[in-house]
C-alpha atoms as an extended CHARMM CRD file, in Angstrom:
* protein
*
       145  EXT
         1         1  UNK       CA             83.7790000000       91.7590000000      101.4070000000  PROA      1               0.0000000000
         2         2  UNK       CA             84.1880000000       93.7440000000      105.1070000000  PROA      2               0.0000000000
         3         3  UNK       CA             87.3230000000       94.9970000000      105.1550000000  PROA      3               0.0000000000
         4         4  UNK       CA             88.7570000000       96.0790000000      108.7080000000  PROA      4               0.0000000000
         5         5  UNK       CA             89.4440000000       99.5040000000      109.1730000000  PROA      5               0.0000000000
         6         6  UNK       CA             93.3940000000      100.3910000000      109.0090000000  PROA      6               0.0000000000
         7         7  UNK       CA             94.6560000000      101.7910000000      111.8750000000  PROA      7               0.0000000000
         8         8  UNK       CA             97.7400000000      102.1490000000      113.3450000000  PROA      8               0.0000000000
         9         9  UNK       CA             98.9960000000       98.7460000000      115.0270000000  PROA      9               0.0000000000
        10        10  UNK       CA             96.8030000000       96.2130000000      112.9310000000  PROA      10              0.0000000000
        11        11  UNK       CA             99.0410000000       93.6370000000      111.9700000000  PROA      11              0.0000000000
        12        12  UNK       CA             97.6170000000       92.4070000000      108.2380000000  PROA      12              0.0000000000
        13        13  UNK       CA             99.0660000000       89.8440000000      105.7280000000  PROA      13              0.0000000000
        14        14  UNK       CA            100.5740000000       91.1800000000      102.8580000000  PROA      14              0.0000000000
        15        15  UNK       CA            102.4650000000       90.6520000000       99.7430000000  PROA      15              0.0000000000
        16        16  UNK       CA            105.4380000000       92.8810000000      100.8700000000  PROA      16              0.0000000000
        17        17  UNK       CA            107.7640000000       93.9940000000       98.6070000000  PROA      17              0.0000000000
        18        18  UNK       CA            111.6460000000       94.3800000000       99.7070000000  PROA      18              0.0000000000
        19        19  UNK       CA            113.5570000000       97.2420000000       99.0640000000  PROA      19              0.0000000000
        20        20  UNK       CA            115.8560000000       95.3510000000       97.1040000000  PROA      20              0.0000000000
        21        21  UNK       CA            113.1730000000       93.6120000000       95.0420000000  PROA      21              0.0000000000
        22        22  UNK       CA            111.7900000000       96.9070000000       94.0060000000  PROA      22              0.0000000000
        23        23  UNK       CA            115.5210000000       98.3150000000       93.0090000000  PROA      23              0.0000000000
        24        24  UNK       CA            115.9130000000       94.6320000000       90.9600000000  PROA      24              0.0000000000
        25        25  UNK       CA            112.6150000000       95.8950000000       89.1110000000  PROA      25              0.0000000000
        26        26  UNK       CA            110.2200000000       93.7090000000       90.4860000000  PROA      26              0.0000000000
        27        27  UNK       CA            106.5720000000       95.0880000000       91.0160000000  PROA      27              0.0000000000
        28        28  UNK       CA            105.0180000000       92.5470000000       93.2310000000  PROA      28              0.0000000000
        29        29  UNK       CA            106.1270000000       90.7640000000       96.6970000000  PROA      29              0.0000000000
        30        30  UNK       CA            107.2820000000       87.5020000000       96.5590000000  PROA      30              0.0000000000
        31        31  UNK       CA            105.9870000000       85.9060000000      100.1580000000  PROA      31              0.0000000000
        32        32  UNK       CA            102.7620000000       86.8420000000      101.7740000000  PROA      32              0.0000000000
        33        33  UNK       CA            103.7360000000       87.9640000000      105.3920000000  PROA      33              0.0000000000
        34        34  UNK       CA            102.4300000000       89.3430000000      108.5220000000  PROA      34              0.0000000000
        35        35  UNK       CA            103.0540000000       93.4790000000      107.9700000000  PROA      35              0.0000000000
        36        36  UNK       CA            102.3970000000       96.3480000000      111.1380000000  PROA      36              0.0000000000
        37        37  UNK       CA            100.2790000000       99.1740000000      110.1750000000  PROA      37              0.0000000000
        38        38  UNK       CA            102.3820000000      102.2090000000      111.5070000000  PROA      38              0.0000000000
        39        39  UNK       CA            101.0380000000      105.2730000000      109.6260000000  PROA      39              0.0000000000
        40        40  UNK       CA             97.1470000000      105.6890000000      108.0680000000  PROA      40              0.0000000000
        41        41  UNK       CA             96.8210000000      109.1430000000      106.6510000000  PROA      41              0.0000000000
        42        42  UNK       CA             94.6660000000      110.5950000000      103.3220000000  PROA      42              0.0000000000
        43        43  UNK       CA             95.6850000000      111.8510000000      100.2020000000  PROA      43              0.0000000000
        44        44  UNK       CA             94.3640000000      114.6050000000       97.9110000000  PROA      44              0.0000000000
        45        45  UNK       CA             90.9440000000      112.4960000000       96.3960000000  PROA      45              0.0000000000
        46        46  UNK       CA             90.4410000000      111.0540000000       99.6120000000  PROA      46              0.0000000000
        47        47  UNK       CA             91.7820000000      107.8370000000       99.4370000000  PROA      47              0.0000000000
        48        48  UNK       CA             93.5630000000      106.5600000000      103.1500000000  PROA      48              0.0000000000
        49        49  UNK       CA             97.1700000000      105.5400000000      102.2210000000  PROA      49              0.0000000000
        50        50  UNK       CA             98.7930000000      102.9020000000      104.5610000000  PROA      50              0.0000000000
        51        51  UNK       CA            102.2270000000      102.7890000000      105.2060000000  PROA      51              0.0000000000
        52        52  UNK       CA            103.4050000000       99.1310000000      106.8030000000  PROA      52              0.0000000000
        53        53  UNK       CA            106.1060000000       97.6070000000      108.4070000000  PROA      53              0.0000000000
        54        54  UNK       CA            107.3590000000       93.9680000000      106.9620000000  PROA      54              0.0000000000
        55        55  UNK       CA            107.3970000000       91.4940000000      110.3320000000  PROA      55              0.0000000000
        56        56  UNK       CA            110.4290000000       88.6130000000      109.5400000000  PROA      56              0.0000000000
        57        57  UNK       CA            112.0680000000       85.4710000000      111.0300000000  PROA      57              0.0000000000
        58        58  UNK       CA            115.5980000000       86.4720000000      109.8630000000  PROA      58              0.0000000000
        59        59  UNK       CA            117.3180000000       88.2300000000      113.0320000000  PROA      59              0.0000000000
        60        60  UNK       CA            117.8520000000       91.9080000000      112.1880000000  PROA      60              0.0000000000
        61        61  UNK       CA            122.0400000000       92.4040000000      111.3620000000  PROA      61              0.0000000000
        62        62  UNK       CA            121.7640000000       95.8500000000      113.4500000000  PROA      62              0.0000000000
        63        63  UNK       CA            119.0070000000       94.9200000000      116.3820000000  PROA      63              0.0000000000
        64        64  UNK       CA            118.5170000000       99.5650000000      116.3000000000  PROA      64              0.0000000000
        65        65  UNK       CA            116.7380000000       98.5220000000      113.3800000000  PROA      65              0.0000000000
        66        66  UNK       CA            114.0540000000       95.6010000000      114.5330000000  PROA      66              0.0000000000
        67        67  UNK       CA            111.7800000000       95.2920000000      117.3320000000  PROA      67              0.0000000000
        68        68  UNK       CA            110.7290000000       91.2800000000      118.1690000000  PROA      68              0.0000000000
        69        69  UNK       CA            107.4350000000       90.2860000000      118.6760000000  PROA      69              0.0000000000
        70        70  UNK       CA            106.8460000000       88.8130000000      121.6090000000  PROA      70              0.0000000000
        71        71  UNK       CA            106.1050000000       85.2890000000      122.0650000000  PROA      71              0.0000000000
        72        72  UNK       CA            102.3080000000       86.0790000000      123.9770000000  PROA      72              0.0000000000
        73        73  UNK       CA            101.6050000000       88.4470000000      121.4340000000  PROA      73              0.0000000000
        74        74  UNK       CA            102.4060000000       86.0890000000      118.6610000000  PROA      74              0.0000000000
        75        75  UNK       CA            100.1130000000       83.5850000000      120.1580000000  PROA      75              0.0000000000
        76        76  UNK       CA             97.5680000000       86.2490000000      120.5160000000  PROA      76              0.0000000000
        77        77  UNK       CA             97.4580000000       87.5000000000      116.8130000000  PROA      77              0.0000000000
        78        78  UNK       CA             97.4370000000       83.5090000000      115.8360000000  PROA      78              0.0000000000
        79        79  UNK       CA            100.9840000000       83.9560000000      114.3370000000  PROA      79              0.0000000000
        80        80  UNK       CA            103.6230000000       81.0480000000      114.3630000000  PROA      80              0.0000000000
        81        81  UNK       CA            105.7450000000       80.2120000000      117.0950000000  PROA      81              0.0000000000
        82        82  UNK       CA            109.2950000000       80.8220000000      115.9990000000  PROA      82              0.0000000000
        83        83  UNK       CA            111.1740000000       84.3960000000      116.6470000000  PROA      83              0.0000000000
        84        84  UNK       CA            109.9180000000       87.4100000000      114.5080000000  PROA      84              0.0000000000
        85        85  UNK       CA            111.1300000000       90.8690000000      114.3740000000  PROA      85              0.0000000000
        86        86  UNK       CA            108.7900000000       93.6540000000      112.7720000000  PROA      86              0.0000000000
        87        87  UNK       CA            111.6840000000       95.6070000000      110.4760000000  PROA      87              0.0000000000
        88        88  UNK       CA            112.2800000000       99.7760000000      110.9230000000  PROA      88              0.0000000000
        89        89  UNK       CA            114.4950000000       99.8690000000      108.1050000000  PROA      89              0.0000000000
        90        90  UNK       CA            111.8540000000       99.7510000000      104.9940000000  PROA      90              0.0000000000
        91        91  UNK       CA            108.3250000000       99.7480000000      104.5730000000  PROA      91              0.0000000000
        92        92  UNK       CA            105.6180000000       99.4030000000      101.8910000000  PROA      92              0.0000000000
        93        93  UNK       CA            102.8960000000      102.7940000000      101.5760000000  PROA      93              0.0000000000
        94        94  UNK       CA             99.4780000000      101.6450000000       99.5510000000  PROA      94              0.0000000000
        95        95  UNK       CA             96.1020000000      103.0450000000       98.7430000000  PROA      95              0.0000000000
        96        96  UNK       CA             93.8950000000      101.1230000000      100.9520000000  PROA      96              0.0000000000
        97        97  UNK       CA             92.9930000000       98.2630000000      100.7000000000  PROA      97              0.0000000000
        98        98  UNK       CA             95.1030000000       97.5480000000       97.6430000000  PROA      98              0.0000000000
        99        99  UNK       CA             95.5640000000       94.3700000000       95.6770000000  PROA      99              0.0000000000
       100       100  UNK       CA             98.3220000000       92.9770000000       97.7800000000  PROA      100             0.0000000000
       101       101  UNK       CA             95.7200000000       92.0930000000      101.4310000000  PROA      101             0.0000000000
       102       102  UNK       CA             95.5530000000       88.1750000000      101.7190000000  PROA      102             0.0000000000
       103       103  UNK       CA             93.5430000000       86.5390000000      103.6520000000  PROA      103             0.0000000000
       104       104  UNK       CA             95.0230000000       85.3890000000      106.6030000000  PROA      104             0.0000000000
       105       105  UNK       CA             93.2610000000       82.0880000000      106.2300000000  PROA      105             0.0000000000
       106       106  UNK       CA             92.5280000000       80.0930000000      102.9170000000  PROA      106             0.0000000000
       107       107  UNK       CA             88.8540000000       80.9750000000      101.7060000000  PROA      107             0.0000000000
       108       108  UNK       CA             87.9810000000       84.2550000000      104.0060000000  PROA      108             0.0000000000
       109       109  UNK       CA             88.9750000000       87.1520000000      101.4320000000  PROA      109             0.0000000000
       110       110  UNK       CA             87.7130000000       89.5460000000      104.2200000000  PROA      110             0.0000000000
       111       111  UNK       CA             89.9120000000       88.3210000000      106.7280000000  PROA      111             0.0000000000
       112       112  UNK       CA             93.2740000000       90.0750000000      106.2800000000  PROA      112             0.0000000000
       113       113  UNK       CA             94.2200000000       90.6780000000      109.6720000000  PROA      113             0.0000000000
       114       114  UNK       CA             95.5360000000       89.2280000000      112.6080000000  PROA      114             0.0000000000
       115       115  UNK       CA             94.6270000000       91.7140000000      115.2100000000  PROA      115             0.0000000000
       116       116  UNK       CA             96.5610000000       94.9220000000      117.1950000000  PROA      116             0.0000000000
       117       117  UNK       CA             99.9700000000       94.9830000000      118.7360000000  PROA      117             0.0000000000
       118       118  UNK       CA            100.0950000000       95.8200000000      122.2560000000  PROA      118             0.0000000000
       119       119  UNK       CA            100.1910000000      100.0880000000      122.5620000000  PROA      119             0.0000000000
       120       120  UNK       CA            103.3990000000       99.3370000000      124.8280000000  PROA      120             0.0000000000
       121       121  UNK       CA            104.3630000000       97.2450000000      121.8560000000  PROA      121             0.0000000000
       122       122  UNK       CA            103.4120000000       99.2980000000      119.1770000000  PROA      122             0.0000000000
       123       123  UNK       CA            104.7100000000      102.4090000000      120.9720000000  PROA      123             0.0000000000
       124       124  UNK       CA            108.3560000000      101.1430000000      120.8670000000  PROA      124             0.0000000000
       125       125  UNK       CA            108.0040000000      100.1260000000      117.3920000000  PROA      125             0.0000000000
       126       126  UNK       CA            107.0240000000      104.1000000000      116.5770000000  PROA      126             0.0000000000
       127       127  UNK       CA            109.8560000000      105.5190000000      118.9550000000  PROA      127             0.0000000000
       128       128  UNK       CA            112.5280000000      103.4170000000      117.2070000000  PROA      128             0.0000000000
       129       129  UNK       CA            111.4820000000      103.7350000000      113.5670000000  PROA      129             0.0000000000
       130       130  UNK       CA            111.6050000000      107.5710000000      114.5810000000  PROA      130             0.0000000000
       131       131  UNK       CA            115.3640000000      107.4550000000      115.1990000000  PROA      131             0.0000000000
       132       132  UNK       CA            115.5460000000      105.1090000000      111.8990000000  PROA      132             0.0000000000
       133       133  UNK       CA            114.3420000000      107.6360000000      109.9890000000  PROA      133             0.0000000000
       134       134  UNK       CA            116.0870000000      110.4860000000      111.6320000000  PROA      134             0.0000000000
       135       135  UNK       CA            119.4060000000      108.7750000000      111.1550000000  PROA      135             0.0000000000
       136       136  UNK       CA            117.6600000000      108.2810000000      107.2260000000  PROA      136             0.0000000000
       137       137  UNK       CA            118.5170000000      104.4270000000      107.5520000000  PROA      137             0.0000000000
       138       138  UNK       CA            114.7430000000      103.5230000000      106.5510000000  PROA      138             0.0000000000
       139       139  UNK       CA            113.3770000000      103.3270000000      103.3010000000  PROA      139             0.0000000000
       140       140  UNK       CA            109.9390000000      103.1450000000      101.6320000000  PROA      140             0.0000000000
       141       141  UNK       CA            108.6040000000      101.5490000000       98.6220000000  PROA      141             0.0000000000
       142       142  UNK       CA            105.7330000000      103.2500000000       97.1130000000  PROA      142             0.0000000000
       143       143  UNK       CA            103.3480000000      100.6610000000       95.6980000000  PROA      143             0.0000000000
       144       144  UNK       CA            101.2420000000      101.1940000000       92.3660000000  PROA      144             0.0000000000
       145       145  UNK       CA             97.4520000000       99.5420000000       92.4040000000  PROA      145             0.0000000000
């Protein structure tokens, strides 16, 4: 199975886990969703660790915290035509690949992502999660294999 190489900006499918799912004790996501790459770096054996950012349909309650997708881009990365909004608030960090990459279609375990974001795209998406974190309103779950 090929894996793509994570990089910052691949949008991949993933069983993301919520902040408030991990604090009820859960270990594993409930919904398979699109997720932004946003950080790739290495730890001590090696191994690249992936941090991602969850991508929604629920409008964000504080719209500092969200950046939408745009409807070309959606098209582009094959996702579904209703609103999304990639969230700055949390975000899942992995050993990659990790158990929790689906396929992003039925029967193609290789498959896992969708494509990039736009750099302009993918640029404001850094920039805000920068002041998210500065103003320590984002989060990360730390996932286990």
């Amino acid at each position: 199975m090929a894996l793509p190489e994570p990089v910052p900006g691949l949008v991949v499918r993933y069983a993301y886990l919520w902040h408030e799912e991990y604090r009820r004790g859960q270990e594993e996501g409930l919904k398979d969703r699109p997720c932004a790459v946003v950080v790739v770096t290495a730890d001590e054996p090696g191994r690249r660790i992936v941090t991602v950012l969850p991508v929604t349909h629920t409008p964000p309650n504080d719209p500092g915290l969200a950046v939408e997708i745009p409807a070309a881009t959606k098209r582009r990365l094959g996702l579904d035509d209703a609103r999304s909004w990639i969230v700055l608030s949390e975000a899942n960090r992995f050993a990659w690949p990790g158990p929790d990459l689906r396929p992003t279609s039925p029967g193609d375990p290789s498959g896992v992502a969708y494509g990039l974001l736009p750099r302009a795209l993918f640029k404001e998406v850094t920039a805000k999660l920068a002041e998210a974190i500065a103003a320590r309103a984002a989060r990360v779950v730390l996932r286990t294999e």
